[in-house]
Every structure is written in C-alpha cells, then in structure tokens.
XYZ file of C-alpha atoms in Angstrom:
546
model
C 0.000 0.000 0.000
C 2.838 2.179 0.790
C 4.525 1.731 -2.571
C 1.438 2.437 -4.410
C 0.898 5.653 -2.458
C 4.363 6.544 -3.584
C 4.033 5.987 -7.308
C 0.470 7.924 -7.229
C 2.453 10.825 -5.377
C 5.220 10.285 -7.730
C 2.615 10.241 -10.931
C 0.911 13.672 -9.811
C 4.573 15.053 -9.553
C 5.010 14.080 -13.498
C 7.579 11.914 -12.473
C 5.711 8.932 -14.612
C 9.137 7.329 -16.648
C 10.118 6.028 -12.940
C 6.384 5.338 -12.293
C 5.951 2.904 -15.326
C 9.452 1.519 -14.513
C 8.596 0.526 -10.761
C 4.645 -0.392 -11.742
C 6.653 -3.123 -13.886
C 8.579 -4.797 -11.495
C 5.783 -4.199 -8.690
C 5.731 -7.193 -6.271
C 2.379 -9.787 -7.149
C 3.098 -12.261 -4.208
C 1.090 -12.032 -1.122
C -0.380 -9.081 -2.419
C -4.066 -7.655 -1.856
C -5.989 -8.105 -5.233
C -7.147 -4.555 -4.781
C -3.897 -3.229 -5.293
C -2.650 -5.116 -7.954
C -5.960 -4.208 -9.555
C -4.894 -0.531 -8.727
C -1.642 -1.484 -10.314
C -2.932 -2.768 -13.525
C -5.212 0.169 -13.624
C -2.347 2.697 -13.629
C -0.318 0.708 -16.211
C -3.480 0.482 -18.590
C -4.059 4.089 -17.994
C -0.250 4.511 -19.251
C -0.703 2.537 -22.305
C -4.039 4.080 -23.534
C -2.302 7.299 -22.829
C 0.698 6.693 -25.010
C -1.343 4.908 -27.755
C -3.509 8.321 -27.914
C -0.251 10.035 -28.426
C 1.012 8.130 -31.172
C -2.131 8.624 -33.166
C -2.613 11.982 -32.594
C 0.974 12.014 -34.309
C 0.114 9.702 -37.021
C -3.306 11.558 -37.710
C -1.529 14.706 -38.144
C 1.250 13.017 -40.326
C -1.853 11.228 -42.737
C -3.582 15.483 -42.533
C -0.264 16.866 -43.614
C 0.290 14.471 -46.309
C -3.169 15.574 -47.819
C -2.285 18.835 -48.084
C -1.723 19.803 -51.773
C -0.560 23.398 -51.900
C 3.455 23.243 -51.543
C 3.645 26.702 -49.593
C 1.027 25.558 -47.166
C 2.573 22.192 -46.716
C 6.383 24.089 -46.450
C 4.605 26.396 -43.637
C 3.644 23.441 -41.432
C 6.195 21.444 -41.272
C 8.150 23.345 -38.184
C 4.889 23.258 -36.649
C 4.726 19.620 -37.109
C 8.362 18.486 -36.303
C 7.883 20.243 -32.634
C 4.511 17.984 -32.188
C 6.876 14.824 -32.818
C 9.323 16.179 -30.709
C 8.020 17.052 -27.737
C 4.288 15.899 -27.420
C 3.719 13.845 -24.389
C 1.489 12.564 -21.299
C 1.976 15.922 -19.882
C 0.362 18.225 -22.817
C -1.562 15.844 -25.176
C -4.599 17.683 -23.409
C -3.671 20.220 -25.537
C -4.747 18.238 -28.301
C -8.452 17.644 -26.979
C -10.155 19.481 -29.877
C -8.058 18.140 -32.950
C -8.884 14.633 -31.626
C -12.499 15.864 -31.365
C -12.357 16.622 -34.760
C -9.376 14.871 -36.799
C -11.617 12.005 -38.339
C -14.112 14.534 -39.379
C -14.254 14.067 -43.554
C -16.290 17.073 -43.110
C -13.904 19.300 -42.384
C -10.613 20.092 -45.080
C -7.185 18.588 -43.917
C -6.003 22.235 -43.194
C -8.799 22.994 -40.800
C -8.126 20.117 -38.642
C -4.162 20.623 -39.041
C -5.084 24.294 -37.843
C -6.844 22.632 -34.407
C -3.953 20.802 -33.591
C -1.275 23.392 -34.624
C -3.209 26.014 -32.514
C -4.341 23.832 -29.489
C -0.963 23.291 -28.985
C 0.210 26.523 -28.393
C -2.749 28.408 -27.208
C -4.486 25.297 -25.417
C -7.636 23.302 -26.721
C -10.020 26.333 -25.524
C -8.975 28.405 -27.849
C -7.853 26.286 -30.820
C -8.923 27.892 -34.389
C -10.319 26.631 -37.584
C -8.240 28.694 -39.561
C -4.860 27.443 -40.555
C -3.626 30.917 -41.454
C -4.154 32.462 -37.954
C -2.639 28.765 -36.442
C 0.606 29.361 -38.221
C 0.179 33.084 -37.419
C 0.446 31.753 -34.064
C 3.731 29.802 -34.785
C 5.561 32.960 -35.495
C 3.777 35.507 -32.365
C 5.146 32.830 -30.026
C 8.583 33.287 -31.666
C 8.594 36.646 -31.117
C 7.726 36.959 -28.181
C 9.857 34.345 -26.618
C 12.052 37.239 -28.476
C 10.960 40.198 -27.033
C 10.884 39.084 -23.277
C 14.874 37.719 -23.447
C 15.040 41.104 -25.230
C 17.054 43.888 -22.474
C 17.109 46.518 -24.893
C 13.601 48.907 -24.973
C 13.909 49.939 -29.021
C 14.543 46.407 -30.224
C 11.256 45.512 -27.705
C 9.704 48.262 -30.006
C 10.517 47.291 -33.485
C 9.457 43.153 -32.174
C 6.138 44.916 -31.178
C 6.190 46.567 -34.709
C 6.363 43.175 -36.039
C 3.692 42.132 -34.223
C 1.245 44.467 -35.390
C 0.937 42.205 -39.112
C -0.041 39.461 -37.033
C -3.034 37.899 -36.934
C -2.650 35.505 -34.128
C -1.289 38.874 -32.267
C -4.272 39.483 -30.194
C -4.402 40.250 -26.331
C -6.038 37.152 -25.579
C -4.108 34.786 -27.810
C -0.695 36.610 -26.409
C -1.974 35.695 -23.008
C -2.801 32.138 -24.263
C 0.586 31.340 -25.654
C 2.624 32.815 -22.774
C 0.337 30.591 -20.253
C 1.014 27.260 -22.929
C 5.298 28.007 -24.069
C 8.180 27.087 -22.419
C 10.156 29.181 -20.245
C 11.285 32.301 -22.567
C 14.635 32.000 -20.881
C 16.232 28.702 -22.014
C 18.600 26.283 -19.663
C 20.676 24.013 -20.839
C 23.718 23.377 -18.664
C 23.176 22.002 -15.229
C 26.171 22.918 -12.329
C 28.035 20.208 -12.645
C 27.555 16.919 -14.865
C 27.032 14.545 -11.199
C 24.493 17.130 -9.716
C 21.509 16.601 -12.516
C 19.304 19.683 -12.512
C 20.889 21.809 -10.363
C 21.923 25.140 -11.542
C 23.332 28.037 -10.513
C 22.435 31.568 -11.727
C 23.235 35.315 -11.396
C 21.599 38.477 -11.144
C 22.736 42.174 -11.274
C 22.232 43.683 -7.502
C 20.677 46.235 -6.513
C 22.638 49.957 -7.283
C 26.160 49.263 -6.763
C 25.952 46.688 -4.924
C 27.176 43.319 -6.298
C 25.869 40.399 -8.361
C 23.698 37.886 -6.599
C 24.202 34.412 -6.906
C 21.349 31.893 -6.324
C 20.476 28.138 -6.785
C 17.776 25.685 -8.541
C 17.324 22.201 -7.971
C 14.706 20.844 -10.474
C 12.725 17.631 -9.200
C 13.026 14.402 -11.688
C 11.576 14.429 -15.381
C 11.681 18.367 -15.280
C 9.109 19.441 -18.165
C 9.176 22.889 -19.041
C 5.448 22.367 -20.507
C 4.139 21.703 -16.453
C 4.138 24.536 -14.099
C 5.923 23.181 -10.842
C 5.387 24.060 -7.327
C 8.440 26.211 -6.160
C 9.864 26.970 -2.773
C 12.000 29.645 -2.501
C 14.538 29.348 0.914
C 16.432 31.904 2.501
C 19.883 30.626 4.148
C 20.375 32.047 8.214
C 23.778 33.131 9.091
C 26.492 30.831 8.817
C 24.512 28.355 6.599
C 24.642 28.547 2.557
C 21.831 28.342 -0.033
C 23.789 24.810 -1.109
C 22.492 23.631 2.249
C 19.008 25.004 2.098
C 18.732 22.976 -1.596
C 19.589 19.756 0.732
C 17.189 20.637 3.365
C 14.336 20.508 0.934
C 15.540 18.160 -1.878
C 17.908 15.899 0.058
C 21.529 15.453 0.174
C 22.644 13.464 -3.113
C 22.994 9.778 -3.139
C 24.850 7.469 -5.458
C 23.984 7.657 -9.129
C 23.270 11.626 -9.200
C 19.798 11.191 -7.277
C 18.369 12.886 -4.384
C 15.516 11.311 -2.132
C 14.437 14.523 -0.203
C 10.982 15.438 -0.103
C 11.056 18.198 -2.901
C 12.544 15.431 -5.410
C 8.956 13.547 -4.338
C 6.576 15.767 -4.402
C 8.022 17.546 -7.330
C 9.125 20.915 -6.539
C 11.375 23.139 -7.995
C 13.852 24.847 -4.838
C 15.262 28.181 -5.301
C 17.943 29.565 -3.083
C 19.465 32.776 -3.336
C 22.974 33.433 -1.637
C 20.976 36.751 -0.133
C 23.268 37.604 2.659
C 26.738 39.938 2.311
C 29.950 38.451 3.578
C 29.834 38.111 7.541
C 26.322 39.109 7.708
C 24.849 37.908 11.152
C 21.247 40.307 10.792
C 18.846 40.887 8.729
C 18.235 44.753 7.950
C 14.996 45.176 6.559
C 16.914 46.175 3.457
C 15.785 47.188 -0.282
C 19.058 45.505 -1.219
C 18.154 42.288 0.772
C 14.202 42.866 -1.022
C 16.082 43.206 -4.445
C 18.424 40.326 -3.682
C 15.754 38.096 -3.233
C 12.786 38.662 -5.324
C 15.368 39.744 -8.337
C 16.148 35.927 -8.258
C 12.964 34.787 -8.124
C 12.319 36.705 -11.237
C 14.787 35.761 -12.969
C 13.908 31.612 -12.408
C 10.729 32.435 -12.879
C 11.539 33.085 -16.802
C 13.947 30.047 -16.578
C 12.319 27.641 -15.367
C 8.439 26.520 -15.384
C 7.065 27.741 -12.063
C 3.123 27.855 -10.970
C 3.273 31.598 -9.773
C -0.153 30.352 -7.675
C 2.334 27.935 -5.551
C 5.412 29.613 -4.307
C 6.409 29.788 -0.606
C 8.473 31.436 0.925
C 10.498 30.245 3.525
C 13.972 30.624 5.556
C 15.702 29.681 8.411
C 16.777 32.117 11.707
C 18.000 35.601 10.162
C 16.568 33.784 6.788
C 13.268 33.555 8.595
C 13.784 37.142 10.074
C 13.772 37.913 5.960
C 10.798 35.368 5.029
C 8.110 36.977 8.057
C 9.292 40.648 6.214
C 8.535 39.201 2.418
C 5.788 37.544 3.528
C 4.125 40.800 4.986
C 5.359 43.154 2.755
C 5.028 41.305 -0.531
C 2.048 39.146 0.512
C 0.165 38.908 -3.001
C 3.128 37.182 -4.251
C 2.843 33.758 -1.710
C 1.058 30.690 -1.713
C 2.101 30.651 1.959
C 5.056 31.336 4.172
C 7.151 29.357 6.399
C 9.595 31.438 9.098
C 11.819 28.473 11.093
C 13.676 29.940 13.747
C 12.891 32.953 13.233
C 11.747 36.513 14.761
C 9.151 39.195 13.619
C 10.840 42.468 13.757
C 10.656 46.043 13.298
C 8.046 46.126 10.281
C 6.026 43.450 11.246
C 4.498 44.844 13.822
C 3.694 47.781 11.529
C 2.458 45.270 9.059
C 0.443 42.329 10.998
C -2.567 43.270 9.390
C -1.260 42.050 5.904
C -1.364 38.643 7.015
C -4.779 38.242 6.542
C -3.857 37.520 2.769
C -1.318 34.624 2.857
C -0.640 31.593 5.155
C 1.555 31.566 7.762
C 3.493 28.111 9.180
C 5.664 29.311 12.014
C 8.200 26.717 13.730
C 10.169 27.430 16.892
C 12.297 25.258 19.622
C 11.426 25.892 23.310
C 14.471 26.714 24.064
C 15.756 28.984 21.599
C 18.573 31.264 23.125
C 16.416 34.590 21.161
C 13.349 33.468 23.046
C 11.803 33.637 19.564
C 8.221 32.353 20.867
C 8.131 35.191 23.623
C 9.143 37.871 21.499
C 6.604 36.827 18.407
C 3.667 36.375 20.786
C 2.551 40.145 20.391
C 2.096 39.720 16.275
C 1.033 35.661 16.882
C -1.586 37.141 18.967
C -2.859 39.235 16.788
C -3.243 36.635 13.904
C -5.115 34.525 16.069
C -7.244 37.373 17.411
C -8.079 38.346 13.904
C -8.640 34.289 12.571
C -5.533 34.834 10.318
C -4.605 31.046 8.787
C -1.428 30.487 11.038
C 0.104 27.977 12.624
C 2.636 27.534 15.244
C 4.669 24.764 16.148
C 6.891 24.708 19.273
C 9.284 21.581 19.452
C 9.898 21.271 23.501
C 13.040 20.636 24.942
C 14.468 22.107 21.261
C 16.811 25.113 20.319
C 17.368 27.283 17.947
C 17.714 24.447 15.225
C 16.533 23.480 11.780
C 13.934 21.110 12.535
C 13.970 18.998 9.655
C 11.620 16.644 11.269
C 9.160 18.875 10.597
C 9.304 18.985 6.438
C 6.665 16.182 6.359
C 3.821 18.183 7.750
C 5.325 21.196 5.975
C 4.858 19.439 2.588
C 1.249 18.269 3.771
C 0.468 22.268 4.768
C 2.118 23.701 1.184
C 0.061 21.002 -0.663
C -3.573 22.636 0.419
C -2.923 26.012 0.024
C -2.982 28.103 -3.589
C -2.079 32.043 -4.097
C -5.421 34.336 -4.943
C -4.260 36.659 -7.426
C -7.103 38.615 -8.109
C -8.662 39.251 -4.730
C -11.900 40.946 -4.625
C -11.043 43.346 -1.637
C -7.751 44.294 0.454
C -6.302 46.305 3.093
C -2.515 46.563 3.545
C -0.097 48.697 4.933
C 3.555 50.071 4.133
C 6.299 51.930 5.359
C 8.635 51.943 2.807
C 9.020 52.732 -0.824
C 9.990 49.355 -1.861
C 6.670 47.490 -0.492
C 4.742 49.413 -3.464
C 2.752 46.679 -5.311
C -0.137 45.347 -3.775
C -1.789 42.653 -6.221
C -3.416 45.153 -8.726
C -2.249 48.510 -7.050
C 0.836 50.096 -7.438
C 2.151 52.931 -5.503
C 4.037 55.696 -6.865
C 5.216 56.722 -3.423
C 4.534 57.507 0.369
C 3.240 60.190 2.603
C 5.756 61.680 4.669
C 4.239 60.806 7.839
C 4.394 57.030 7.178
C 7.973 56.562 5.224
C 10.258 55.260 7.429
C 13.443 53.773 5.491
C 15.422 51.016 7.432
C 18.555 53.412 8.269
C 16.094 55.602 10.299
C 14.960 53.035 12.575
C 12.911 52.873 15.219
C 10.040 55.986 13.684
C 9.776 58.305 15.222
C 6.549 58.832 18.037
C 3.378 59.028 16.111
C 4.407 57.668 12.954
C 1.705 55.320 11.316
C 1.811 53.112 8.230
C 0.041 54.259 4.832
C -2.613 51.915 4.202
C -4.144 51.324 0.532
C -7.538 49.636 0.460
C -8.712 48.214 -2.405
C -11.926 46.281 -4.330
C -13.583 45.080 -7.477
C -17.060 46.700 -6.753
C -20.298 44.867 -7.822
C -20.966 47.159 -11.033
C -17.491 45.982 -13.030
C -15.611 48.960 -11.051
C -12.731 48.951 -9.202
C -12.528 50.792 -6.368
C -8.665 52.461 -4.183
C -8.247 54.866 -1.346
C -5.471 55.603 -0.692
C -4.291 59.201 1.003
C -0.692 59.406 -0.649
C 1.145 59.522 -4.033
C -0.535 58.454 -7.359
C -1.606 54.833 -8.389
C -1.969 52.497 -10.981
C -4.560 49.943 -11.338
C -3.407 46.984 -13.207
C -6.246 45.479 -14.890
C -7.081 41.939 -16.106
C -10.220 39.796 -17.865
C -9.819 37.641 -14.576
C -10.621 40.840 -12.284
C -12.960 42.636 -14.617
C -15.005 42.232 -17.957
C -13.207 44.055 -19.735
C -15.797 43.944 -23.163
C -17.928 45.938 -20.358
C -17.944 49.553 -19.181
C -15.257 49.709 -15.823
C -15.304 52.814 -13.541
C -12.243 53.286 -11.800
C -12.529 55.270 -8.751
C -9.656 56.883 -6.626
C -10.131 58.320 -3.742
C -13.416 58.740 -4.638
C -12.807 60.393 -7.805
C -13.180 58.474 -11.237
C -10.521 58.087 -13.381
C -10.383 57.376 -17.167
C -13.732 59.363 -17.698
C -12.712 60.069 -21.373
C -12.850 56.457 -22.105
C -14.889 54.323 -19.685
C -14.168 51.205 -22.155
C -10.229 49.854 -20.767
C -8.698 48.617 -24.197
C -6.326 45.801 -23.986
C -2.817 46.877 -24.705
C -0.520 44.314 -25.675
C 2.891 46.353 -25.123
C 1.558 46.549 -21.748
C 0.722 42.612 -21.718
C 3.925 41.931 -23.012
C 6.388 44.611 -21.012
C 3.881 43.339 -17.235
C 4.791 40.020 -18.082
C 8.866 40.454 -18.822
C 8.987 42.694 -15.851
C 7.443 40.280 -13.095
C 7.778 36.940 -14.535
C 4.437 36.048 -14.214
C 3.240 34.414 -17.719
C 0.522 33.120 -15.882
C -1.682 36.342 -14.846
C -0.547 38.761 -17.283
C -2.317 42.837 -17.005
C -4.087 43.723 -20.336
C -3.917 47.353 -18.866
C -3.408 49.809 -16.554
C -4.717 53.503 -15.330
C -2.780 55.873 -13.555
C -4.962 58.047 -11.253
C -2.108 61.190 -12.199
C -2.684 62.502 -8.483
C-alpha cells in the first residue's frame, strides 16, 4: 500500500518514466488483489495514454500528407516536427479538440491541421479553424519568446512593430501562448555533470551593490510544458543556499539522485545566496528585497514555475527575511514558512497584511532569542483576527533546523494556492519598496508614514500608509489611498473588460474620457517580462495622475 501511495504521489509530480518503470517490477506475491488491480489500472491508464499520443501524431502526419498546396505544406512542417518532438502525457490535453475533430471528412485537412497546430500553443479552448491564424500563431510565439529575453527597450519596439501584421497577435491569444510556451529564458547546462538539474544563476544587484548568486534544484523528469510548485529558501547566518537545496531536496545519493521530499513531491527549490559576507542580521533592506525577489524573477523566466504555488520560507536571520517578504510582498505567496525565526521592526507595523497569505511558524522551546516570547505580540494578533497560522513549538528544542518537521510542511504547502485577483484588500507600508499590492501600485509615500530602514525605530506618532482596495459589484474597481498616485493593473480575470469599468480613486473616477479599458498588448507583453508572471498577465493599466 505504501509503494502504491508513492508511485500515485510520484505520478501527480510528473515523475511517470520512474512510475511505469517501478509499476513493472511491482511485487504480485502475497499481495491484496485490490492493489494489484490498482496497479494494472495505472499501467493500462499509461498505455491508452501513449497509444492516444502516437495517433494523434500519425493523424496529423496522414492530414499533412493531404495537403496539396506546396507553400502551405512548407509552412507546417516546423509546426509539425515540434509535435513529434516534444508531445507527451503531460500536454496531449492540448490536443483535446483536434482529436475531437481529426476524423471529421467534413472538415478540409487544413482545418483540422489548424486545431492541432493552434491547441498546442494556445491550449484546446482556444484552438482555431483557420490554418492561417494557427501558423500566425507559430511565429507571435517566436517573437515573443524574443521580445521578453530582449534587455534593450527599441529592439522591444521594433518586435512589437512586427507584431502588429499578425493575426494571431491578439491580447487574448498573447496571453494564451505565454500561459502554454516554455520558459522564454532557455537552460541548458546544469552545475556540474554529477548534480543533474541543479543550476546556478546570477543576477545584477541592486545599485552598486554586487551580483547575486542563487540556486535551482529541479525535481526528476523536469518538463518545461508543467508549471511546478516552487519553494523559494532563505539561508540564516552561517549556513549557505547549497544547504538550504539539501534541506528541501535531500543530500545526493549514489547515481546523481536525491531522495528529499522536494525530489517527491516535485518541486522546484530556489535559493538565493541573499546575505553579504559576515552578515549575522537581517536589515529590513531594499538591497536584501532586491536580492531576493530579483532571483525569483529571474527563475521564474527560466524555469516553469506555478506563480499560484510559491512559498516562501527561511531559516533564523533567513526567517527574520521570510516573516518581512511575507508581509510586505504578501500577493506574491502561496504561503510562508519562518523556522527559527523573529518578527521584527516592520512586522508589527504590518500584521494586518497577514490576513492575505498563510503563515506556518516553527520554533524550539528553548531557543537562546526566546523567539516564541518575542513573536507572541504579532502571533496574537493573527489569532485574534482568525488569520490562517500555525505555530509549532518543538519542547526541549533550540534554535535548530527542525527537519523533522518537512513532512507536515509538505502536507500544509500542498492545500494552500495564491489568490491573485482578490476581490477586496487592506494593507499597509512603510517603505518605498513594499509598493505593489496585487493590482495597485504605488508611486510613493506620505511623509508621515515613510520610514526607510537606516532611520529606525520611527519616530513617536508615525503610522503606516494603508491602501484599500476592491472590485465593486458594477465591473468597477474601487482604491483609497491618502498618498502619491496609483496604478490599477487590470485583467479579464478581475474585470469584464468587453464591459464599461469605472475606476474610482479616492473617490474620484478616473479614465472618464474612455470608460471602455482597451487591452494593450505592449503593456501585456512589457507586465509580463517585468514580473515573470506568464501566468496572470495585465491587459492594462490607469494611472490616477494625483
């Protein structure tokens, strides 16, 4: 029973070339009949699966063949040497509507060629008919994949110029093929040839400060189709990001394999070396902010992460960093996971934020910091408010990295996903860098509520900004906030936007010379290279010009 709850978790993780290997040499004596029926279910389910694929493949080799006009047949044939190339059990969903259709005498050989050229790399749901705009679609996703590697803004300009003769260049089908493609950012090269799908990265830091290095480990049978659950670790003092990859994924064994509980569940691990030499504190920094969430960037257009399922964790001064994120950042978690750690200077200021993500808190009884006693103010006040927390506190423990807890950490990550488009919110900031709330973004402070970390402790009096925030039951959006300008971002998945919007700031509307928001692909495309996020792209956005 055990083994066949492995290979299920191990399936779900995409990890199915090791599933169909063990499901082969599974053990038949003295075995239930339920589970070898189980068994022979999940090796059935493999072979119908890959005997779909193969005929999808050979249907759309018999369509192609059909085709008569030479240009026609010329244009398809990239399309169609990618399908043979890197179809599989993870994205033959994709191919749901040419199947529908692709013994349908009814329809010509190019219309059903066009369903499975399309579906595969806008998705089923919005696969097309039309062969022209299906191959149009071929080239957008070229050029984009071009124009977000792209650093330089003219070049981004004459790409979008290109664009413009596009059919298949529309807002929605943009946001289609940047959900469905590969990582724009391609990786080749692990770290070393041993240490299979680790890699090691670097990003400019922040002013003059210098580069940042960080860390992936990639869980077996990577697939830069899937979107993988990602954990992003901060190291403590004294400890590495090398060490945080081995916390999470395991050490490695013989043979270039590691058996930690990332490599199970299928996680991607991301550890940035965060810290300056000798560092022993965290500082509340907007270097240390840059450091981090540069890197996270950056993986996120290397490697295929679900933006919905990141956490954020760290352990002691790298938990210190993880409560701040958390807080200050909190629409970009799936949940957050301080070990060892303390809530400081800001986080009391900000407690209120964590009504929005998950908290997992771990501590040892007998921490030297007293960590437990000196949280219990901001703990209290999640609890008060029915915040989703919880605390663990391992008795007769120190300050320690309590990797008997990554079990029920695993279990906790596993039920909770990131709300991107919340319908309401109320946060609160103190410094410039802890600007973007979700679909707000602040162009600055009052004075009475910017406090930068070098001028710590505030001064008596001194209160967080807060910006509240909601989609309003008319197709409006709705932001007070007493301080600089905004801009609301705005989305199909907040708003209709084929409907009238009011925007209204401060009680003031916005936009009134054109109540109908057009979609604005530079901005799709320039939102999407700037945070990573190919997932929940912004068709739009209003400034309020305060």
């Amino acid at each position: 029973q055990r083994l066949l709850k492995e290979l299920q978790l191990r399936r779900d993780a995409g990890q199915h070339r090791l599933v169909y290997a063990r499901l082969e040499s599974f053990p038949s004596e003295d075995v239930a009949g339920e589970i070898l029926q189980a068994v022979r279910e999940m090796m059935d389910e493999y072979g119908h699966i890959r005997e779909e694929g193969k005929g999808v493949l050979a249907q759309i080799d018999a369509l192609a063949e059909k085709v008569t006009e030479p240009q026609t047949r010329t244009n398809i044939q990239p399309a169609r040497q990618e399908l043979k190339s890197e179809l599989n059990l993870n994205t033959l969903t994709r191919m749901a509507a040419f199947r529908q259709h692709a013994d349908d005498d009814q329809l010509p050989p190019e219309q059903r060629l066009a369903l499975a050229i399309s579906g595969w790399i806008v998705g089923s749901d919005m696969a097309t008919l039309n062969l022209p705009v299906a191959l149009s679609l071929y080239r957008v996703r070229a050029i984009v994949r071009e124009f977000m590697n792209e650093p330089v803004l003219i070049h981004r300009q004459r790409l979008m110029a290109k664009l413009g003769s596009e059919e298949g260049a529309s807002p929605g089908l943009v946001a289609a093929i940047l959900r469905n493609m590969k990582p724009p950012c391609e990786v080749t090269q692990p770290r070393a040839e041993d240490k299979p799908g680790l890699f090691e990265f670097e990003v400019a830091g922040l002013g003059g400060n210098p580069p940042v290095q960080y860390l992936v480990q990639t869980p077996p049978e990577y697939d830069p189709y899937l979107h993988y659950p990602t954990i992003l670790t901060l190291h403590g003092a004294g400890t590495s990001a090398e060490q945080q990859i081995d916390w999470w994924a395991g050490g490695w064994t013989e043979g270039g394999w590691r058996a930690g509980q990332a490599t199970r569940h299928g996680y991607i691990v991301v550890a940035p070396k965060w810290t300056t030499e000798h560092q022993k504190k965290y500082a509340y920094s907007a270097r240390e902010h840059a450091a981090i969430l540069d890197c996270l960037r950056d993986a996120c257009r290397r490697f295929a992460i679900d933006m919905d399922r990141i956490y954020l964790t760290g352990h002691s001064i790298g938990g210190d960093a993880a409560w701040d994120l958390g807080l200050s950042h909190p629409d970009l978690w799936a949940g957050v996971m301080p070990i060892a750690a303390k809530a400081d200077r800001y986080c009391a200021h900000y407690w209120q934020n964590a009504k929005y993500v998950p908290f997992y808190c771990v501590f040892g009884e007998l921490d030297s910091a007293a960590l437990l006693a000196h949280n219990a103010q901001d703990l209290d006040r999640y609890f008060r408010n029915n915040y989703n927390v919880t605390v663990v506190e391992y008795l007769g423990r120190g300050h320690e990295d309590f990797s008997d807890e990554v079990l029920r950490l695993f279990d906790w990550m596993g039920r909770f996903k990131r709300d991107f488009f919340p319908r309401d919110f109320e946060c609160r900031t103190m410094r410039s860098f802890d600007s973007f709330f979700w679909w707000v973004e602040l162009a600055g402070l009052p004075s009475g509520s910017q406090v930068d970390p070098v001028d710590w402790p505030p001064s008596r009096g001194t209160r967080a900004a807060t910006v509240n925030a909601s989609v309003t039951a008319t197709n409006g959006l709705r932001v007070n906030y007493r301080g600089a300008p905004v801009t609301v971002w705005v989305s199909p998945e907040l708003v209709d936007m084929n409907e009238q919007i009011n925007i209204v700031v401060n009680g003031r509307r916005i936009h009134t010379n054109d109540p109908y928001i057009q979609p604005d692909l530079w901005t799709l495309l320039e939102d999407a290279r700037a945070r990573g996020d190919r997932q929940h792209p912004f068709w739009a956005k209003v400034e309020s010009g305060q």
